[in-house]
């Protein structure tokens, strides 16, 4: 356990409960990161739902920004339908 704690930063170590066995420690670490992934996915969804095209950037830049956020969902293993992204982009553009 001392070897593992030596390689994990203090800020992360403080978030994980004390464990006597390595197996329990790894399980607690995984559970901590699952809740972090859920919070991150929620942040990305908030960004997508609040996005509007502003005149300071081009339509192309806006579309790229929306697609970049949607791509970050894939890294969290959250699938977003391509047609939903297209619909979202079209709704955020000015009329």
PDB file of N, CA and C in Angstrom:
ATOM      1  N   UNK A   1       0.820  -1.199   0.000  1.00  0.00           N
ATOM      2  CA  UNK A   1       0.000   0.000   0.000  1.00  0.00           C
ATOM      3  C   UNK A   1       0.859   1.256   0.000  1.00  0.00           C
ATOM      4  N   UNK A   2       1.989   1.196   0.684  1.00  0.00           N
ATOM      5  CA  UNK A   2       2.869   2.371   0.744  1.00  0.00           C
ATOM      6  C   UNK A   2       3.400   2.711  -0.642  1.00  0.00           C
ATOM      7  N   UNK A   3       3.680   1.691  -1.449  1.00  0.00           N
ATOM      8  CA  UNK A   3       4.189   1.920  -2.799  1.00  0.00           C
ATOM      9  C   UNK A   3       3.132   2.595  -3.674  1.00  0.00           C
ATOM     10  N   UNK A   4       1.911   2.140  -3.560  1.00  0.00           N
ATOM     11  CA  UNK A   4       0.821   2.745  -4.332  1.00  0.00           C
ATOM     12  C   UNK A   4       0.623   4.193  -3.907  1.00  0.00           C
ATOM     13  N   UNK A   5       0.583   4.450  -2.619  1.00  0.00           N
ATOM     14  CA  UNK A   5       0.387   5.815  -2.126  1.00  0.00           C
ATOM     15  C   UNK A   5       1.513   6.745  -2.521  1.00  0.00           C
ATOM     16  N   UNK A   6       2.705   6.198  -2.737  1.00  0.00           N
ATOM     17  CA  UNK A   6       3.839   7.029  -3.140  1.00  0.00           C
ATOM     18  C   UNK A   6       3.662   7.583  -4.553  1.00  0.00           C
ATOM     19  N   UNK A   7       2.916   6.860  -5.401  1.00  0.00           N
ATOM     20  CA  UNK A   7       2.752   7.280  -6.793  1.00  0.00           C
ATOM     21  C   UNK A   7       1.450   8.009  -7.069  1.00  0.00           C
ATOM     22  N   UNK A   8       0.581   8.081  -6.099  1.00  0.00           N
ATOM     23  CA  UNK A   8      -0.694   8.780  -6.279  1.00  0.00           C
ATOM     24  C   UNK A   8      -0.615  10.123  -5.565  1.00  0.00           C
ATOM     25  N   UNK A   9      -1.050  11.165  -6.274  1.00  0.00           N
ATOM     26  CA  UNK A   9      -1.012  12.512  -5.703  1.00  0.00           C
ATOM     27  C   UNK A   9      -1.872  12.634  -4.458  1.00  0.00           C
ATOM     28  N   UNK A  10      -1.484  13.536  -3.582  1.00  0.00           N
ATOM     29  CA  UNK A  10      -2.190  13.725  -2.308  1.00  0.00           C
ATOM     30  C   UNK A  10      -3.639  14.139  -2.518  1.00  0.00           C
ATOM     31  N   UNK A  11      -3.889  14.968  -3.518  1.00  0.00           N
ATOM     32  CA  UNK A  11      -5.265  15.424  -3.748  1.00  0.00           C
ATOM     33  C   UNK A  11      -6.179  14.265  -4.126  1.00  0.00           C
ATOM     34  N   UNK A  12      -5.652  13.283  -4.845  1.00  0.00           N
ATOM     35  CA  UNK A  12      -6.442  12.109  -5.200  1.00  0.00           C
ATOM     36  C   UNK A  12      -6.533  11.163  -4.011  1.00  0.00           C
ATOM     37  N   UNK A  13      -5.430  10.986  -3.321  1.00  0.00           N
ATOM     38  CA  UNK A  13      -5.401  10.093  -2.156  1.00  0.00           C
ATOM     39  C   UNK A  13      -6.428  10.493  -1.109  1.00  0.00           C
ATOM     40  N   UNK A  14      -6.622  11.784  -0.923  1.00  0.00           N
ATOM     41  CA  UNK A  14      -7.568  12.272   0.085  1.00  0.00           C
ATOM     42  C   UNK A  14      -9.016  11.937  -0.267  1.00  0.00           C
ATOM     43  N   UNK A  15      -9.298  11.742  -1.556  1.00  0.00           N
ATOM     44  CA  UNK A  15     -10.659  11.439  -1.992  1.00  0.00           C
ATOM     45  C   UNK A  15     -11.025   9.968  -1.815  1.00  0.00           C
ATOM     46  N   UNK A  16     -10.017   9.116  -1.700  1.00  0.00           N
ATOM     47  CA  UNK A  16     -10.244   7.673  -1.626  1.00  0.00           C
ATOM     48  C   UNK A  16     -10.177   7.232  -0.168  1.00  0.00           C
ATOM     49  N   UNK A  17     -11.161   6.457   0.279  1.00  0.00           N
ATOM     50  CA  UNK A  17     -11.166   6.022   1.684  1.00  0.00           C
ATOM     51  C   UNK A  17      -9.989   5.097   2.007  1.00  0.00           C
ATOM     52  N   UNK A  18      -9.631   5.056   3.280  1.00  0.00           N
ATOM     53  CA  UNK A  18      -8.544   4.190   3.745  1.00  0.00           C
ATOM     54  C   UNK A  18      -8.899   2.722   3.501  1.00  0.00           C
ATOM     55  N   UNK A  19      -7.941   1.957   2.991  1.00  0.00           N
ATOM     56  CA  UNK A  19      -8.129   0.530   2.753  1.00  0.00           C
ATOM     57  C   UNK A  19      -6.872  -0.210   3.204  1.00  0.00           C
ATOM     58  N   UNK A  20      -7.074  -1.414   3.691  1.00  0.00           N
ATOM     59  CA  UNK A  20      -5.941  -2.234   4.117  1.00  0.00           C
ATOM     60  C   UNK A  20      -5.439  -3.143   3.006  1.00  0.00           C
ATOM     61  N   UNK A  21      -6.315  -3.476   2.051  1.00  0.00           N
ATOM     62  CA  UNK A  21      -5.946  -4.373   0.963  1.00  0.00           C
ATOM     63  C   UNK A  21      -5.889  -3.599  -0.343  1.00  0.00           C
ATOM     64  N   UNK A  22      -4.959  -3.993  -1.195  1.00  0.00           N
ATOM     65  CA  UNK A  22      -4.793  -3.331  -2.492  1.00  0.00           C
ATOM     66  C   UNK A  22      -6.047  -3.510  -3.342  1.00  0.00           C
ATOM     67  N   UNK A  23      -6.638  -4.690  -3.307  1.00  0.00           N
ATOM     68  CA  UNK A  23      -7.841  -4.964  -4.092  1.00  0.00           C
ATOM     69  C   UNK A  23      -8.969  -4.007  -3.709  1.00  0.00           C
ATOM     70  N   UNK A  24      -9.157  -3.783  -2.419  1.00  0.00           N
ATOM     71  CA  UNK A  24     -10.190  -2.851  -1.955  1.00  0.00           C
ATOM     72  C   UNK A  24      -9.870  -1.415  -2.364  1.00  0.00           C
ATOM     73  N   UNK A  25      -8.596  -1.073  -2.328  1.00  0.00           N
ATOM     74  CA  UNK A  25      -8.152   0.272  -2.700  1.00  0.00           C
ATOM     75  C   UNK A  25      -8.418   0.541  -4.180  1.00  0.00           C
ATOM     76  N   UNK A  26      -8.119  -0.437  -5.023  1.00  0.00           N
ATOM     77  CA  UNK A  26      -8.354  -0.287  -6.468  1.00  0.00           C
ATOM     78  C   UNK A  26      -9.849  -0.168  -6.740  1.00  0.00           C
ATOM     79  N   UNK A  27     -10.661  -0.958  -6.054  1.00  0.00           N
ATOM     80  CA  UNK A  27     -12.109  -0.885  -6.227  1.00  0.00           C
ATOM     81  C   UNK A  27     -12.637   0.494  -5.817  1.00  0.00           C
ATOM     82  N   UNK A  28     -12.160   1.012  -4.701  1.00  0.00           N
ATOM     83  CA  UNK A  28     -12.583   2.342  -4.241  1.00  0.00           C
ATOM     84  C   UNK A  28     -12.149   3.425  -5.225  1.00  0.00           C
ATOM     85  N   UNK A  29     -10.971   3.260  -5.811  1.00  0.00           N
ATOM     86  CA  UNK A  29     -10.471   4.220  -6.794  1.00  0.00           C
ATOM     87  C   UNK A  29     -11.354   4.212  -8.034  1.00  0.00           C
ATOM     88  N   UNK A  30     -11.710   3.042  -8.521  1.00  0.00           N
ATOM     89  CA  UNK A  30     -12.587   2.941  -9.699  1.00  0.00           C
ATOM     90  C   UNK A  30     -13.936   3.591  -9.433  1.00  0.00           C
ATOM     91  N   UNK A  31     -14.488   3.351  -8.258  1.00  0.00           N
ATOM     92  CA  UNK A  31     -15.784   3.952  -7.917  1.00  0.00           C
ATOM     93  C   UNK A  31     -15.703   5.472  -7.880  1.00  0.00           C
ATOM     94  N   UNK A  32     -14.576   5.991  -7.416  1.00  0.00           N
ATOM     95  CA  UNK A  32     -14.397   7.441  -7.360  1.00  0.00           C
ATOM     96  C   UNK A  32     -14.372   8.040  -8.765  1.00  0.00           C
ATOM     97  N   UNK A  33     -13.703   7.361  -9.701  1.00  0.00           N
ATOM     98  CA  UNK A  33     -13.609   7.882 -11.056  1.00  0.00           C
ATOM     99  C   UNK A  33     -14.904   7.715 -11.832  1.00  0.00           C
ATOM    100  N   UNK A  34     -15.739   6.747 -11.494  1.00  0.00           N
ATOM    101  CA  UNK A  34     -17.042   6.615 -12.134  1.00  0.00           C
ATOM    102  C   UNK A  34     -17.887   7.833 -11.806  1.00  0.00           C
ATOM    103  N   UNK A  35     -17.887   8.262 -10.550  1.00  0.00           N
ATOM    104  CA  UNK A  35     -18.668   9.440 -10.185  1.00  0.00           C
ATOM    105  C   UNK A  35     -18.092  10.694 -10.840  1.00  0.00           C
ATOM    106  N   UNK A  36     -16.773  10.742 -11.018  1.00  0.00           N
ATOM    107  CA  UNK A  36     -16.139  11.868 -11.706  1.00  0.00           C
ATOM    108  C   UNK A  36     -16.578  11.898 -13.168  1.00  0.00           C
ATOM    109  N   UNK A  37     -16.639  10.735 -13.836  1.00  0.00           N
ATOM    110  CA  UNK A  37     -17.061  10.671 -15.229  1.00  0.00           C
ATOM    111  C   UNK A  37     -18.506  11.130 -15.393  1.00  0.00           C
ATOM    112  N   UNK A  38     -19.358  10.784 -14.438  1.00  0.00           N
ATOM    113  CA  UNK A  38     -20.754  11.217 -14.499  1.00  0.00           C
ATOM    114  C   UNK A  38     -20.855  12.734 -14.388  1.00  0.00           C
ATOM    115  N   UNK A  39     -20.073  13.312 -13.511  1.00  0.00           N
ATOM    116  CA  UNK A  39     -20.082  14.762 -13.344  1.00  0.00           C
ATOM    117  C   UNK A  39     -19.548  15.449 -14.594  1.00  0.00           C
ATOM    118  N   UNK A  40     -18.521  14.867 -15.198  1.00  0.00           N
ATOM    119  CA  UNK A  40     -17.946  15.435 -16.417  1.00  0.00           C
ATOM    120  C   UNK A  40     -18.934  15.354 -17.568  1.00  0.00           C
ATOM    121  N   UNK A  41     -19.635  14.237 -17.698  1.00  0.00           N
ATOM    122  CA  UNK A  41     -20.657  14.096 -18.736  1.00  0.00           C
ATOM    123  C   UNK A  41     -21.767  15.128 -18.526  1.00  0.00           C
ATOM    124  N   UNK A  42     -22.134  15.377 -17.296  1.00  0.00           N
ATOM    125  CA  UNK A  42     -23.155  16.374 -16.986  1.00  0.00           C
ATOM    126  C   UNK A  42     -22.682  17.770 -17.398  1.00  0.00           C
ATOM    127  N   UNK A  43     -21.419  18.065 -17.168  1.00  0.00           N
ATOM    128  CA  UNK A  43     -20.856  19.355 -17.567  1.00  0.00           C
ATOM    129  C   UNK A  43     -20.891  19.520 -19.081  1.00  0.00           C
ATOM    130  N   UNK A  44     -20.523  18.458 -19.821  1.00  0.00           N
ATOM    131  CA  UNK A  44     -20.559  18.514 -21.283  1.00  0.00           C
ATOM    132  C   UNK A  44     -21.983  18.709 -21.787  1.00  0.00           C
ATOM    133  N   UNK A  45     -22.952  18.022 -21.162  1.00  0.00           N
ATOM    134  CA  UNK A  45     -24.342  18.152 -21.584  1.00  0.00           C
ATOM    135  C   UNK A  45     -24.848  19.565 -21.321  1.00  0.00           C
ATOM    136  N   UNK A  46     -24.454  20.154 -20.198  1.00  0.00           N
ATOM    137  CA  UNK A  46     -24.826  21.545 -19.915  1.00  0.00           C
ATOM    138  C   UNK A  46     -24.256  22.489 -20.964  1.00  0.00           C
ATOM    139  N   UNK A  47     -23.002  22.265 -21.345  1.00  0.00           N
ATOM    140  CA  UNK A  47     -22.389  23.104 -22.381  1.00  0.00           C
ATOM    141  C   UNK A  47     -23.155  23.006 -23.692  1.00  0.00           C
ATOM    142  N   UNK A  48     -23.494  21.776 -24.079  1.00  0.00           N
ATOM    143  CA  UNK A  48     -24.221  21.587 -25.332  1.00  0.00           C
ATOM    144  C   UNK A  48     -25.596  22.231 -25.298  1.00  0.00           C
ATOM    145  N   UNK A  49     -26.285  22.092 -24.197  1.00  0.00           N
ATOM    146  CA  UNK A  49     -27.648  22.627 -24.128  1.00  0.00           C
ATOM    147  C   UNK A  49     -27.678  24.151 -24.049  1.00  0.00           C
ATOM    148  N   UNK A  50     -26.611  24.765 -23.569  1.00  0.00           N
ATOM    149  CA  UNK A  50     -26.582  26.216 -23.432  1.00  0.00           C
ATOM    150  C   UNK A  50     -25.927  26.927 -24.628  1.00  0.00           C
ATOM    151  N   UNK A  51     -25.370  26.167 -25.555  1.00  0.00           N
ATOM    152  CA  UNK A  51     -24.641  26.781 -26.664  1.00  0.00           C
ATOM    153  C   UNK A  51     -25.563  27.519 -27.621  1.00  0.00           C
ATOM    154  N   UNK A  52     -25.111  28.645 -28.042  1.00  0.00           N
ATOM    155  CA  UNK A  52     -25.757  29.425 -29.096  1.00  0.00           C
ATOM    156  C   UNK A  52     -24.655  29.983 -29.980  1.00  0.00           C
ATOM    157  N   UNK A  53     -24.943  30.118 -31.243  1.00  0.00           N
ATOM    158  CA  UNK A  53     -23.950  30.697 -32.146  1.00  0.00           C
ATOM    159  C   UNK A  53     -23.852  32.195 -31.880  1.00  0.00           C
ATOM    160  N   UNK A  54     -22.643  32.669 -31.698  1.00  0.00           N
ATOM    161  CA  UNK A  54     -22.451  34.107 -31.520  1.00  0.00           C
ATOM    162  C   UNK A  54     -21.766  34.651 -32.766  1.00  0.00           C
ATOM    163  N   UNK A  55     -21.983  35.906 -33.040  1.00  0.00           N
ATOM    164  CA  UNK A  55     -21.490  36.504 -34.272  1.00  0.00           C
ATOM    165  C   UNK A  55     -19.984  36.722 -34.279  1.00  0.00           C
ATOM    166  N   UNK A  56     -19.331  36.517 -33.136  1.00  0.00           N
ATOM    167  CA  UNK A  56     -17.883  36.724 -33.080  1.00  0.00           C
ATOM    168  C   UNK A  56     -17.102  35.587 -33.730  1.00  0.00           C
ATOM    169  N   UNK A  57     -17.775  34.461 -33.999  1.00  0.00           N
ATOM    170  CA  UNK A  57     -17.097  33.353 -34.663  1.00  0.00           C
ATOM    171  C   UNK A  57     -17.939  32.881 -35.838  1.00  0.00           C
ATOM    172  N   UNK A  58     -17.295  32.190 -36.756  1.00  0.00           N
ATOM    173  CA  UNK A  58     -17.991  31.740 -37.952  1.00  0.00           C
ATOM    174  C   UNK A  58     -18.874  30.528 -37.633  1.00  0.00           C
ATOM    175  N   UNK A  59     -19.761  30.227 -38.554  1.00  0.00           N
ATOM    176  CA  UNK A  59     -20.631  29.068 -38.405  1.00  0.00           C
ATOM    177  C   UNK A  59     -19.782  27.804 -38.370  1.00  0.00           C
ATOM    178  N   UNK A  60     -18.754  27.772 -39.186  1.00  0.00           N
ATOM    179  CA  UNK A  60     -17.856  26.616 -39.219  1.00  0.00           C
ATOM    180  C   UNK A  60     -17.213  26.383 -37.852  1.00  0.00           C
ATOM    181  N   UNK A  61     -16.710  27.450 -37.229  1.00  0.00           N
ATOM    182  CA  UNK A  61     -16.095  27.328 -35.897  1.00  0.00           C
ATOM    183  C   UNK A  61     -17.104  26.837 -34.864  1.00  0.00           C
ATOM    184  N   UNK A  62     -18.329  27.325 -34.979  1.00  0.00           N
ATOM    185  CA  UNK A  62     -19.389  26.899 -34.053  1.00  0.00           C
ATOM    186  C   UNK A  62     -19.666  25.401 -34.212  1.00  0.00           C
ATOM    187  N   UNK A  63     -19.777  24.944 -35.449  1.00  0.00           N
ATOM    188  CA  UNK A  63     -20.037  23.525 -35.700  1.00  0.00           C
ATOM    189  C   UNK A  63     -18.886  22.671 -35.179  1.00  0.00           C
ATOM    190  N   UNK A  64     -17.668  23.107 -35.391  1.00  0.00           N
ATOM    191  CA  UNK A  64     -16.500  22.375 -34.897  1.00  0.00           C
ATOM    192  C   UNK A  64     -16.509  22.309 -33.376  1.00  0.00           C
ATOM    193  N   UNK A  65     -16.881  23.402 -32.729  1.00  0.00           N
ATOM    194  CA  UNK A  65     -16.927  23.427 -31.263  1.00  0.00           C
ATOM    195  C   UNK A  65     -17.964  22.433 -30.723  1.00  0.00           C
ATOM    196  N   UNK A  66     -19.141  22.401 -31.341  1.00  0.00           N
ATOM    197  CA  UNK A  66     -20.177  21.463 -30.911  1.00  0.00           C
ATOM    198  C   UNK A  66     -19.711  20.025 -31.140  1.00  0.00           C
ATOM    199  N   UNK A  67     -19.104  19.758 -32.273  1.00  0.00           N
ATOM    200  CA  UNK A  67     -18.635  18.398 -32.569  1.00  0.00           C
ATOM    201  C   UNK A  67     -17.503  17.980 -31.629  1.00  0.00           C
ATOM    202  N   UNK A  68     -16.666  18.934 -31.228  1.00  0.00           N
ATOM    203  CA  UNK A  68     -15.594  18.618 -30.271  1.00  0.00           C
ATOM    204  C   UNK A  68     -16.165  18.202 -28.916  1.00  0.00           C
ATOM    205  N   UNK A  69     -17.177  18.913 -28.463  1.00  0.00           N
ATOM    206  CA  UNK A  69     -17.808  18.547 -27.191  1.00  0.00           C
ATOM    207  C   UNK A  69     -18.471  17.177 -27.320  1.00  0.00           C
ATOM    208  N   UNK A  70     -19.130  16.928 -28.444  1.00  0.00           N
ATOM    209  CA  UNK A  70     -19.765  15.627 -28.655  1.00  0.00           C
ATOM    210  C   UNK A  70     -18.723  14.513 -28.698  1.00  0.00           C
ATOM    211  N   UNK A  71     -17.557  14.787 -29.239  1.00  0.00           N
ATOM    212  CA  UNK A  71     -16.491  13.788 -29.288  1.00  0.00           C
ATOM    213  C   UNK A  71     -15.969  13.461 -27.893  1.00  0.00           C
ATOM    214  N   UNK A  72     -16.020  14.419 -26.992  1.00  0.00           N
ATOM    215  CA  UNK A  72     -15.568  14.170 -25.629  1.00  0.00           C
ATOM    216  C   UNK A  72     -16.493  13.190 -24.907  1.00  0.00           C
ATOM    217  N   UNK A  73     -17.738  13.112 -25.333  1.00  0.00           N
ATOM    218  CA  UNK A  73     -18.642  12.116 -24.771  1.00  0.00           C
ATOM    219  C   UNK A  73     -18.172  10.705 -25.093  1.00  0.00           C
ATOM    220  N   UNK A  74     -17.622  10.524 -26.287  1.00  0.00           N
ATOM    221  CA  UNK A  74     -17.151   9.199 -26.680  1.00  0.00           C
ATOM    222  C   UNK A  74     -16.025   8.721 -25.774  1.00  0.00           C
ATOM    223  N   UNK A  75     -15.182   9.639 -25.317  1.00  0.00           N
ATOM    224  CA  UNK A  75     -14.101   9.244 -24.415  1.00  0.00           C
ATOM    225  C   UNK A  75     -14.659   8.781 -23.066  1.00  0.00           C
ATOM    226  N   UNK A  76     -15.873   9.214 -22.730  1.00  0.00           N
ATOM    227  CA  UNK A  76     -16.534   8.792 -21.492  1.00  0.00           C
ATOM    228  C   UNK A  76     -17.445   7.585 -21.725  1.00  0.00           C
ATOM    229  N   UNK A  77     -17.401   7.047 -22.947  1.00  0.00           N
ATOM    230  CA  UNK A  77     -18.221   5.909 -23.351  1.00  0.00           C
ATOM    231  C   UNK A  77     -19.708   6.222 -23.266  1.00  0.00           C
ATOM    232  N   UNK A  78     -20.056   7.452 -23.633  1.00  0.00           N
ATOM    233  CA  UNK A  78     -21.456   7.875 -23.723  1.00  0.00           C
ATOM    234  C   UNK A  78     -21.738   8.111 -25.198  1.00  0.00           C
ATOM    235  N   UNK A  79     -22.680   7.364 -25.739  1.00  0.00           N
ATOM    236  CA  UNK A  79     -22.989   7.476 -27.165  1.00  0.00           C
ATOM    237  C   UNK A  79     -24.075   8.520 -27.388  1.00  0.00           C
ATOM    238  N   UNK A  80     -23.786   9.425 -28.301  1.00  0.00           N
ATOM    239  CA  UNK A  80     -24.769  10.432 -28.700  1.00  0.00           C
ATOM    240  C   UNK A  80     -25.017  10.226 -30.182  1.00  0.00           C
ATOM    241  N   UNK A  81     -26.253  10.116 -30.529  1.00  0.00           N
ATOM    242  CA  UNK A  81     -26.646   9.864 -31.914  1.00  0.00           C
ATOM    243  C   UNK A  81     -26.214  11.029 -32.806  1.00  0.00           C
ATOM    244  N   UNK A  82     -25.687  10.694 -33.971  1.00  0.00           N
ATOM    245  CA  UNK A  82     -25.215  11.710 -34.920  1.00  0.00           C
ATOM    246  C   UNK A  82     -26.346  12.641 -35.343  1.00  0.00           C
ATOM    247  N   UNK A  83     -27.540  12.094 -35.519  1.00  0.00           N
ATOM    248  CA  UNK A  83     -28.671  12.937 -35.926  1.00  0.00           C
ATOM    249  C   UNK A  83     -29.039  13.940 -34.831  1.00  0.00           C
ATOM    250  N   UNK A  84     -28.836  13.565 -33.561  1.00  0.00           N
ATOM    251  CA  UNK A  84     -29.085  14.496 -32.468  1.00  0.00           C
ATOM    252  C   UNK A  84     -28.103  15.659 -32.521  1.00  0.00           C
ATOM    253  N   UNK A  85     -26.836  15.369 -32.797  1.00  0.00           N
ATOM    254  CA  UNK A  85     -25.822  16.425 -32.895  1.00  0.00           C
ATOM    255  C   UNK A  85     -26.160  17.372 -34.047  1.00  0.00           C
ATOM    256  N   UNK A  86     -26.557  16.823 -35.175  1.00  0.00           N
ATOM    257  CA  UNK A  86     -26.932  17.664 -36.322  1.00  0.00           C
ATOM    258  C   UNK A  86     -28.128  18.533 -35.965  1.00  0.00           C
ATOM    259  N   UNK A  87     -29.121  17.946 -35.339  1.00  0.00           N
ATOM    260  CA  UNK A  87     -30.308  18.698 -34.911  1.00  0.00           C
ATOM    261  C   UNK A  87     -29.915  19.817 -33.938  1.00  0.00           C
ATOM    262  N   UNK A  88     -29.044  19.500 -32.999  1.00  0.00           N
ATOM    263  CA  UNK A  88     -28.595  20.487 -32.024  1.00  0.00           C
ATOM    264  C   UNK A  88     -27.851  21.640 -32.708  1.00  0.00           C
ATOM    265  N   UNK A  89     -26.981  21.316 -33.640  1.00  0.00           N
ATOM    266  CA  UNK A  89     -26.235  22.351 -34.363  1.00  0.00           C
ATOM    267  C   UNK A  89     -27.195  23.259 -35.117  1.00  0.00           C
ATOM    268  N   UNK A  90     -28.143  22.677 -35.823  1.00  0.00           N
ATOM    269  CA  UNK A  90     -29.089  23.483 -36.593  1.00  0.00           C
ATOM    270  C   UNK A  90     -29.945  24.377 -35.698  1.00  0.00           C
ATOM    271  N   UNK A  91     -30.302  23.885 -34.522  1.00  0.00           N
ATOM    272  CA  UNK A  91     -31.114  24.698 -33.601  1.00  0.00           C
ATOM    273  C   UNK A  91     -30.334  25.819 -32.926  1.00  0.00           C
ATOM    274  N   UNK A  92     -29.020  25.705 -32.871  1.00  0.00           N
ATOM    275  CA  UNK A  92     -28.234  26.751 -32.237  1.00  0.00           C
ATOM    276  C   UNK A  92     -27.780  27.840 -33.194  1.00  0.00           C
ATOM    277  N   UNK A  93     -28.004  27.614 -34.482  1.00  0.00           N
ATOM    278  CA  UNK A  93     -27.642  28.635 -35.472  1.00  0.00           C
ATOM    279  C   UNK A  93     -28.719  29.713 -35.530  1.00  0.00           C
ATOM    280  N   UNK A  94     -28.315  30.930 -35.906  1.00  0.00           N
ATOM    281  CA  UNK A  94     -29.321  32.002 -36.000  1.00  0.00           C
ATOM    282  C   UNK A  94     -30.290  31.739 -37.155  1.00  0.00           C
ATOM    283  N   UNK A  95     -31.499  32.245 -37.031  1.00  0.00           N
ATOM    284  CA  UNK A  95     -32.505  32.036 -38.063  1.00  0.00           C
ATOM    285  C   UNK A  95     -32.463  33.100 -39.121  1.00  0.00           C
TER     286      UNK A  95
END
